[in-house]
mmCIF file with all atom_site columns, C-alpha atoms in Angstrom:
data_model
loop_
_atom_site.group_PDB
_atom_site.id
_atom_site.type_symbol
_atom_site.label_atom_id
_atom_site.label_alt_id
_atom_site.label_comp_id
_atom_site.label_asym_id
_atom_site.label_entity_id
_atom_site.label_seq_id
_atom_site.pdbx_PDB_ins_code
_atom_site.Cartn_x
_atom_site.Cartn_y
_atom_site.Cartn_z
_atom_site.occupancy
_atom_site.B_iso_or_equiv
_atom_site.pdbx_formal_charge
_atom_site.auth_seq_id
_atom_site.auth_comp_id
_atom_site.auth_asym_id
_atom_site.auth_atom_id
_atom_site.pdbx_PDB_model_num
ATOM 1   C CA . PHE A 1 1   ? 148.197 159.901 131.915 1.00 0.00 ? 1   PHE A CA 1
ATOM 2   C CA . ILE A 1 2   ? 150.853 159.659 134.402 1.00 0.00 ? 2   ILE A CA 1
ATOM 3   C CA . PHE A 1 3   ? 153.095 159.207 131.608 1.00 0.00 ? 3   PHE A CA 1
ATOM 4   C CA . TRP A 1 4   ? 152.464 162.257 129.429 1.00 0.00 ? 4   TRP A CA 1
ATOM 5   C CA . GLY A 1 5   ? 151.533 164.284 132.972 1.00 0.00 ? 5   GLY A CA 1
ATOM 6   C CA . THR A 1 6   ? 155.417 163.767 133.633 1.00 0.00 ? 6   THR A CA 1
ATOM 7   C CA . CYS A 1 7   ? 156.328 164.481 130.481 1.00 0.00 ? 7   CYS A CA 1
ATOM 8   C CA . SER A 1 8   ? 154.508 167.389 129.799 1.00 0.00 ? 8   SER A CA 1
ATOM 9   C CA . GLY A 1 9   ? 156.064 169.257 133.594 1.00 0.00 ? 9   GLY A CA 1
ATOM 10  C CA . ILE A 1 10  ? 159.984 167.941 132.673 1.00 0.00 ? 10  ILE A CA 1
ATOM 11  C CA . LEU A 1 11  ? 159.335 169.716 129.040 1.00 0.00 ? 11  LEU A CA 1
ATOM 12  C CA . THR A 1 12  ? 158.077 172.918 130.815 1.00 0.00 ? 12  THR A CA 1
ATOM 13  C CA . GLU A 1 13  ? 161.403 172.662 133.439 1.00 0.00 ? 13  GLU A CA 1
ATOM 14  C CA . ILE A 1 14  ? 163.363 172.203 130.231 1.00 0.00 ? 14  ILE A CA 1
ATOM 15  C CA . LEU A 1 15  ? 161.515 175.390 128.927 1.00 0.00 ? 15  LEU A CA 1
ATOM 16  C CA . ALA A 1 16  ? 162.145 177.149 132.077 1.00 0.00 ? 16  ALA A CA 1
ATOM 17  C CA . ILE A 1 17  ? 166.002 175.905 132.449 1.00 0.00 ? 17  ILE A CA 1
ATOM 18  C CA . MET A 1 18  ? 166.364 177.799 128.870 1.00 0.00 ? 18  MET A CA 1
ATOM 19  C CA . ASN A 1 19  ? 164.734 180.888 129.876 1.00 0.00 ? 19  ASN A CA 1
ATOM 20  C CA . ASN A 1 20  ? 166.416 180.817 133.135 1.00 0.00 ? 20  ASN A CA 1
ATOM 21  C CA . TRP A 1 21  ? 170.033 180.152 130.928 1.00 0.00 ? 21  TRP A CA 1
ATOM 22  C CA . ASN A 1 22  ? 171.738 183.670 131.108 1.00 0.00 ? 22  ASN A CA 1
ATOM 23  C CA . LEU A 1 23  ? 169.984 184.641 134.517 1.00 0.00 ? 23  LEU A CA 1
ATOM 24  C CA . PRO A 1 24  ? 172.454 184.564 137.589 1.00 0.00 ? 24  PRO A CA 1
ATOM 25  C CA . GLU A 1 25  ? 172.025 181.667 140.496 1.00 0.00 ? 25  GLU A CA 1
ATOM 26  C CA . ALA A 1 26  ? 170.419 184.073 142.691 1.00 0.00 ? 26  ALA A CA 1
ATOM 27  C CA . GLN A 1 27  ? 167.224 185.149 140.417 1.00 0.00 ? 27  GLN A CA 1
ATOM 28  C CA . LYS A 1 28  ? 166.697 181.877 138.546 1.00 0.00 ? 28  LYS A CA 1
ATOM 29  C CA . ALA A 1 29  ? 163.036 180.434 138.987 1.00 0.00 ? 29  ALA A CA 1
ATOM 30  C CA . LEU A 1 30  ? 163.740 177.012 139.514 1.00 0.00 ? 30  LEU A CA 1
ATOM 31  C CA . PHE A 1 31  ? 163.760 174.171 141.580 1.00 0.00 ? 31  PHE A CA 1
ATOM 32  C CA . HIS A 1 32  ? 167.579 174.065 141.274 1.00 0.00 ? 32  HIS A CA 1
ATOM 33  C CA . PRO A 1 33  ? 170.250 176.265 139.336 1.00 0.00 ? 33  PRO A CA 1
ATOM 34  C CA . ASP A 1 34  ? 171.853 173.103 137.982 1.00 0.00 ? 34  ASP A CA 1
ATOM 35  C CA . PRO A 1 35  ? 169.850 171.951 135.100 1.00 0.00 ? 35  PRO A CA 1
ATOM 36  C CA . ALA A 1 36  ? 170.447 168.442 135.989 1.00 0.00 ? 36  ALA A CA 1
ATOM 37  C CA . ILE A 1 37  ? 169.304 168.277 139.001 1.00 0.00 ? 37  ILE A CA 1
ATOM 38  C CA . ASN A 1 38  ? 166.458 170.544 138.262 1.00 0.00 ? 38  ASN A CA 1
ATOM 39  C CA . ILE A 1 39  ? 165.239 168.161 135.793 1.00 0.00 ? 39  ILE A CA 1
ATOM 40  C CA . ALA A 1 40  ? 165.905 165.233 138.374 1.00 0.00 ? 40  ALA A CA 1
ATOM 41  C CA . LEU A 1 41  ? 164.355 167.600 141.405 1.00 0.00 ? 41  LEU A CA 1
ATOM 42  C CA . GLY A 1 42  ? 161.129 167.761 138.422 1.00 0.00 ? 42  GLY A CA 1
ATOM 43  C CA . LEU A 1 43  ? 160.584 164.106 138.621 1.00 0.00 ? 43  LEU A CA 1
ATOM 44  C CA . GLY A 1 44  ? 160.247 164.178 142.560 1.00 0.00 ? 44  GLY A CA 1
ATOM 45  C CA . TYR A 1 45  ? 157.130 166.981 141.588 1.00 0.00 ? 45  TYR A CA 1
ATOM 46  C CA . TYR A 1 46  ? 155.785 165.982 138.302 1.00 0.00 ? 46  TYR A CA 1
ATOM 47  C CA . ILE A 1 47  ? 155.382 162.406 138.791 1.00 0.00 ? 47  ILE A CA 1
ATOM 48  C CA . PRO A 1 48  ? 153.269 162.667 142.564 1.00 0.00 ? 48  PRO A CA 1
ATOM 49  C CA . LEU A 1 49  ? 151.484 165.476 140.461 1.00 0.00 ? 49  LEU A CA 1
ATOM 50  C CA . SER A 1 50  ? 150.448 163.118 137.644 1.00 0.00 ? 50  SER A CA 1
ATOM 51  C CA . ILE A 1 51  ? 149.682 160.155 140.141 1.00 0.00 ? 51  ILE A CA 1
ATOM 52  C CA . ALA A 1 52  ? 147.358 162.249 142.223 1.00 0.00 ? 52  ALA A CA 1
ATOM 53  C CA . TRP A 1 53  ? 145.496 163.838 139.080 1.00 0.00 ? 53  TRP A CA 1
ATOM 54  C CA . PHE A 1 54  ? 145.107 160.437 137.763 1.00 0.00 ? 54  PHE A CA 1
ATOM 55  C CA . TYR A 1 55  ? 143.535 159.065 140.573 1.00 0.00 ? 55  TYR A CA 1
ATOM 56  C CA . LEU A 1 56  ? 141.151 161.972 140.684 1.00 0.00 ? 56  LEU A CA 1
ATOM 57  C CA . ILE A 1 57  ? 140.195 161.773 137.173 1.00 0.00 ? 57  ILE A CA 1
ATOM 58  C CA . LYS A 1 58  ? 139.134 158.262 136.895 1.00 0.00 ? 58  LYS A CA 1
ATOM 59  C CA . LYS A 1 59  ? 137.245 158.953 140.028 1.00 0.00 ? 59  LYS A CA 1
ATOM 60  C CA . TYR A 1 60  ? 135.291 162.326 139.014 1.00 0.00 ? 60  TYR A CA 1
ATOM 61  C CA . LYS A 1 61  ? 134.227 164.154 136.038 1.00 0.00 ? 61  LYS A CA 1
ATOM 62  C CA . TYR A 1 62  ? 136.429 166.612 135.153 1.00 0.00 ? 62  TYR A CA 1
ATOM 63  C CA . THR A 1 63  ? 136.492 168.412 131.743 1.00 0.00 ? 63  THR A CA 1
ATOM 64  C CA . THR A 1 64  ? 139.310 170.037 130.008 1.00 0.00 ? 64  THR A CA 1
ATOM 65  C CA . LEU A 1 65  ? 138.484 173.158 130.925 1.00 0.00 ? 65  LEU A CA 1
ATOM 66  C CA . ASN A 1 66  ? 138.197 172.411 134.548 1.00 0.00 ? 66  ASN A CA 1
ATOM 67  C CA . ILE A 1 67  ? 141.585 170.349 134.786 1.00 0.00 ? 67  ILE A CA 1
ATOM 68  C CA . PHE A 1 68  ? 142.974 173.838 132.593 1.00 0.00 ? 68  PHE A CA 1
ATOM 69  C CA . ILE A 1 69  ? 141.465 176.479 134.921 1.00 0.00 ? 69  ILE A CA 1
ATOM 70  C CA . ILE A 1 70  ? 142.314 174.475 138.145 1.00 0.00 ? 70  ILE A CA 1
ATOM 71  C CA . SER A 1 71  ? 145.645 173.900 137.796 1.00 0.00 ? 71  SER A CA 1
ATOM 72  C CA . GLY A 1 72  ? 146.331 177.216 136.112 1.00 0.00 ? 72  GLY A CA 1
ATOM 73  C CA . LEU A 1 73  ? 145.012 179.240 139.282 1.00 0.00 ? 73  LEU A CA 1
ATOM 74  C CA . LEU A 1 74  ? 146.466 176.366 141.670 1.00 0.00 ? 74  LEU A CA 1
ATOM 75  C CA . GLY A 1 75  ? 149.956 177.441 139.800 1.00 0.00 ? 75  GLY A CA 1
ATOM 76  C CA . VAL A 1 76  ? 150.112 180.785 140.605 1.00 0.00 ? 76  VAL A CA 1
ATOM 77  C CA . PHE A 1 77  ? 149.936 180.691 144.083 1.00 0.00 ? 77  PHE A CA 1
ATOM 78  C CA . VAL A 1 78  ? 152.296 177.607 144.260 1.00 0.00 ? 78  VAL A CA 1
ATOM 79  C CA . GLU A 1 79  ? 154.932 178.826 141.364 1.00 0.00 ? 79  GLU A CA 1
ATOM 80  C CA . GLN A 1 80  ? 157.858 179.661 143.580 1.00 0.00 ? 80  GLN A CA 1
ATOM 81  C CA . ALA A 1 81  ? 156.476 178.766 146.979 1.00 0.00 ? 81  ALA A CA 1
ATOM 82  C CA . GLY A 1 82  ? 154.159 182.038 146.671 1.00 0.00 ? 82  GLY A CA 1
ATOM 83  C CA . ALA A 1 83  ? 155.856 184.488 145.188 1.00 0.00 ? 83  ALA A CA 1
ATOM 84  C CA . VAL A 1 84  ? 154.450 184.607 142.152 1.00 0.00 ? 84  VAL A CA 1
ATOM 85  C CA . PHE A 1 85  ? 150.905 185.081 143.686 1.00 0.00 ? 85  PHE A CA 1
ATOM 86  C CA . LEU A 1 86  ? 152.896 187.443 146.580 1.00 0.00 ? 86  LEU A CA 1
ATOM 87  C CA . SER A 1 87  ? 154.554 189.720 143.787 1.00 0.00 ? 87  SER A CA 1
ATOM 88  C CA . MET A 1 88  ? 150.981 191.601 142.645 1.00 0.00 ? 88  MET A CA 1
ATOM 89  C CA . ASN A 1 89  ? 152.369 191.159 139.338 1.00 0.00 ? 89  ASN A CA 1
ATOM 90  C CA . PRO A 1 90  ? 149.096 190.455 137.191 1.00 0.00 ? 90  PRO A CA 1
ATOM 91  C CA . ILE A 1 91  ? 151.207 189.863 134.533 1.00 0.00 ? 91  ILE A CA 1
ATOM 92  C CA . LEU A 1 92  ? 153.705 187.252 135.921 1.00 0.00 ? 92  LEU A CA 1
ATOM 93  C CA . TRP A 1 93  ? 150.123 185.775 136.850 1.00 0.00 ? 93  TRP A CA 1
ATOM 94  C CA . VAL A 1 94  ? 148.987 185.515 133.706 1.00 0.00 ? 94  VAL A CA 1
ATOM 95  C CA . TYR A 1 95  ? 152.164 183.851 132.184 1.00 0.00 ? 95  TYR A CA 1
ATOM 96  C CA . THR A 1 96  ? 152.334 181.304 135.254 1.00 0.00 ? 96  THR A CA 1
ATOM 97  C CA . PHE A 1 97  ? 148.494 180.708 134.953 1.00 0.00 ? 97  PHE A CA 1
ATOM 98  C CA . PHE A 1 98  ? 148.996 179.213 131.190 1.00 0.00 ? 98  PHE A CA 1
ATOM 99  C CA . VAL A 1 99  ? 152.276 177.055 132.069 1.00 0.00 ? 99  VAL A CA 1
ATOM 100 C CA . HIS A 1 100 ? 150.754 175.317 134.736 1.00 0.00 ? 100 HIS A CA 1
ATOM 101 C CA . ALA A 1 101 ? 147.368 175.171 133.472 1.00 0.00 ? 101 ALA A CA 1
ATOM 102 C CA . SER A 1 102 ? 149.280 173.370 130.486 1.00 0.00 ? 102 SER A CA 1
ATOM 103 C CA . ILE A 1 103 ? 151.159 170.787 132.334 1.00 0.00 ? 103 ILE A CA 1
ATOM 104 C CA . MET A 1 104 ? 147.704 168.417 133.139 1.00 0.00 ? 104 MET A CA 1
ATOM 105 C CA . ALA A 1 105 ? 145.462 169.925 130.394 1.00 0.00 ? 105 ALA A CA 1
ATOM 106 C CA . ILE A 1 106 ? 147.696 168.422 127.925 1.00 0.00 ? 106 ILE A CA 1
ATOM 107 C CA . PRO A 1 107 ? 148.497 164.744 129.283 1.00 0.00 ? 107 PRO A CA 1
ATOM 108 C CA . PHE A 1 108 ? 144.039 165.081 129.961 1.00 0.00 ? 108 PHE A CA 1
ATOM 109 C CA . VAL A 1 109 ? 143.578 165.520 126.425 1.00 0.00 ? 109 VAL A CA 1
ATOM 110 C CA . ILE A 1 110 ? 145.624 162.471 125.002 1.00 0.00 ? 110 ILE A CA 1
ATOM 111 C CA . ILE A 1 111 ? 143.431 160.433 127.348 1.00 0.00 ? 111 ILE A CA 1
ATOM 112 C CA . LYS A 1 112 ? 140.537 162.030 128.189 1.00 0.00 ? 112 LYS A CA 1
ATOM 113 C CA . ASP A 1 113 ? 137.991 159.262 125.431 1.00 0.00 ? 113 ASP A CA 1
ATOM 114 C CA . GLU A 1 114 ? 139.637 156.763 127.507 1.00 0.00 ? 114 GLU A CA 1
ATOM 115 C CA . LEU A 1 115 ? 137.924 157.557 130.421 1.00 0.00 ? 115 LEU A CA 1
ATOM 116 C CA . ASN A 1 116 ? 134.285 156.884 129.644 1.00 0.00 ? 116 ASN A CA 1
ATOM 117 C CA . LYS A 1 117 ? 134.952 153.216 130.895 1.00 0.00 ? 117 LYS A CA 1
ATOM 118 C CA . PHE A 1 118 ? 135.463 154.370 134.653 1.00 0.00 ? 118 PHE A CA 1
ATOM 119 C CA . ASN A 1 119 ? 132.243 155.360 136.583 1.00 0.00 ? 119 ASN A CA 1
ATOM 120 C CA . ARG A 1 120 ? 133.206 158.861 137.610 1.00 0.00 ? 120 ARG A CA 1
ATOM 121 C CA . ALA A 1 121 ? 131.059 160.587 139.771 1.00 0.00 ? 121 ALA A CA 1
ATOM 122 C CA . ASN A 1 122 ? 130.049 164.252 138.366 1.00 0.00 ? 122 ASN A CA 1
ATOM 123 C CA . SER A 1 123 ? 130.186 166.333 142.245 1.00 0.00 ? 123 SER A CA 1
ATOM 124 C CA . LEU A 1 124 ? 131.265 169.457 143.927 1.00 0.00 ? 124 LEU A CA 1
ATOM 125 C CA . LYS A 1 125 ? 133.653 167.791 146.082 1.00 0.00 ? 125 LYS A CA 1
ATOM 126 C CA . LYS A 1 126 ? 135.783 167.792 143.063 1.00 0.00 ? 126 LYS A CA 1
ATOM 127 C CA . TYR A 1 127 ? 136.925 170.934 142.577 1.00 0.00 ? 127 TYR A CA 1
ATOM 128 C CA . ILE A 1 128 ? 137.929 171.262 146.928 1.00 0.00 ? 128 ILE A CA 1
ATOM 129 C CA . TYR A 1 129 ? 139.678 167.400 146.088 1.00 0.00 ? 129 TYR A CA 1
ATOM 130 C CA . ALA A 1 130 ? 142.018 169.623 143.415 1.00 0.00 ? 130 ALA A CA 1
ATOM 131 C CA . ILE A 1 131 ? 144.057 170.854 145.539 1.00 0.00 ? 131 ILE A CA 1
ATOM 132 C CA . LEU A 1 132 ? 145.311 167.189 146.505 1.00 0.00 ? 132 LEU A CA 1
ATOM 133 C CA . PRO A 1 133 ? 147.696 166.978 143.603 1.00 0.00 ? 133 PRO A CA 1
ATOM 134 C CA . VAL A 1 134 ? 149.172 170.248 144.632 1.00 0.00 ? 134 VAL A CA 1
ATOM 135 C CA . ILE A 1 135 ? 149.411 169.057 148.034 1.00 0.00 ? 135 ILE A CA 1
ATOM 136 C CA . ALA A 1 136 ? 151.084 165.394 146.911 1.00 0.00 ? 136 ALA A CA 1
ATOM 137 C CA . ALA A 1 137 ? 153.874 167.015 144.525 1.00 0.00 ? 137 ALA A CA 1
ATOM 138 C CA . ALA A 1 138 ? 155.057 169.721 147.128 1.00 0.00 ? 138 ALA A CA 1
ATOM 139 C CA . LEU A 1 139 ? 155.127 166.871 149.473 1.00 0.00 ? 139 LEU A CA 1
ATOM 140 C CA . GLY A 1 140 ? 156.750 164.368 146.751 1.00 0.00 ? 140 GLY A CA 1
ATOM 141 C CA . ASN A 1 141 ? 159.028 167.139 146.127 1.00 0.00 ? 141 ASN A CA 1
ATOM 142 C CA . LEU A 1 142 ? 160.070 167.831 149.311 1.00 0.00 ? 142 LEU A CA 1
ATOM 143 C CA . ILE A 1 143 ? 161.035 164.038 150.043 1.00 0.00 ? 143 ILE A CA 1
ATOM 144 C CA . TRP A 1 144 ? 162.268 163.646 146.597 1.00 0.00 ? 144 TRP A CA 1
ATOM 145 C CA . THR A 1 145 ? 164.786 166.471 147.728 1.00 0.00 ? 145 THR A CA 1
ATOM 146 C CA . ILE A 1 146 ? 165.570 165.157 151.343 1.00 0.00 ? 146 ILE A CA 1
ATOM 147 C CA . LEU A 1 147 ? 166.313 161.481 149.985 1.00 0.00 ? 147 LEU A CA 1
ATOM 148 C CA . LEU A 1 148 ? 168.600 162.945 146.575 1.00 0.00 ? 148 LEU A CA 1
ATOM 149 C CA . GLY A 1 149 ? 170.381 164.642 148.955 1.00 0.00 ? 149 GLY A CA 1
ATOM 150 C CA . PHE A 1 150 ? 170.067 168.279 147.015 1.00 0.00 ? 150 PHE A CA 1
ATOM 151 C CA . LYS A 1 151 ? 169.680 171.556 148.343 1.00 0.00 ? 151 LYS A CA 1
ATOM 152 C CA . ASN A 1 152 ? 168.923 174.616 146.180 1.00 0.00 ? 152 ASN A CA 1
#
């Protein structure tokens, strides 16, 4: 899951780089305007995101739809440090929702059959705990950025 989640995230970053290629630096919606640095910083986000989700999906019974909706909704709030949500642009919200929803739903679909070997709880707490991967990713990215000495 961690491998597939990281790959899914990095693929998203590659597509974002391509989508932002001809934009001025100030308008690029990336971790960093330099593509190589963007990918390096993306690892600091997607690896902790994947690790935290893997912990949760081993512990709690999530469905593909749960992962899709939770990841999409949280993505709208965290993308560009909240700027997407604050844009009050519903079209941008929908676009961002589907991008973020897919990042963790794809690896979940790949490994979901293997999760049956874990004794997973079916508790409503899982919806509250679902914010933890985003917090882990944000902190991981902050620490990674500081350690590597990159600035946006």
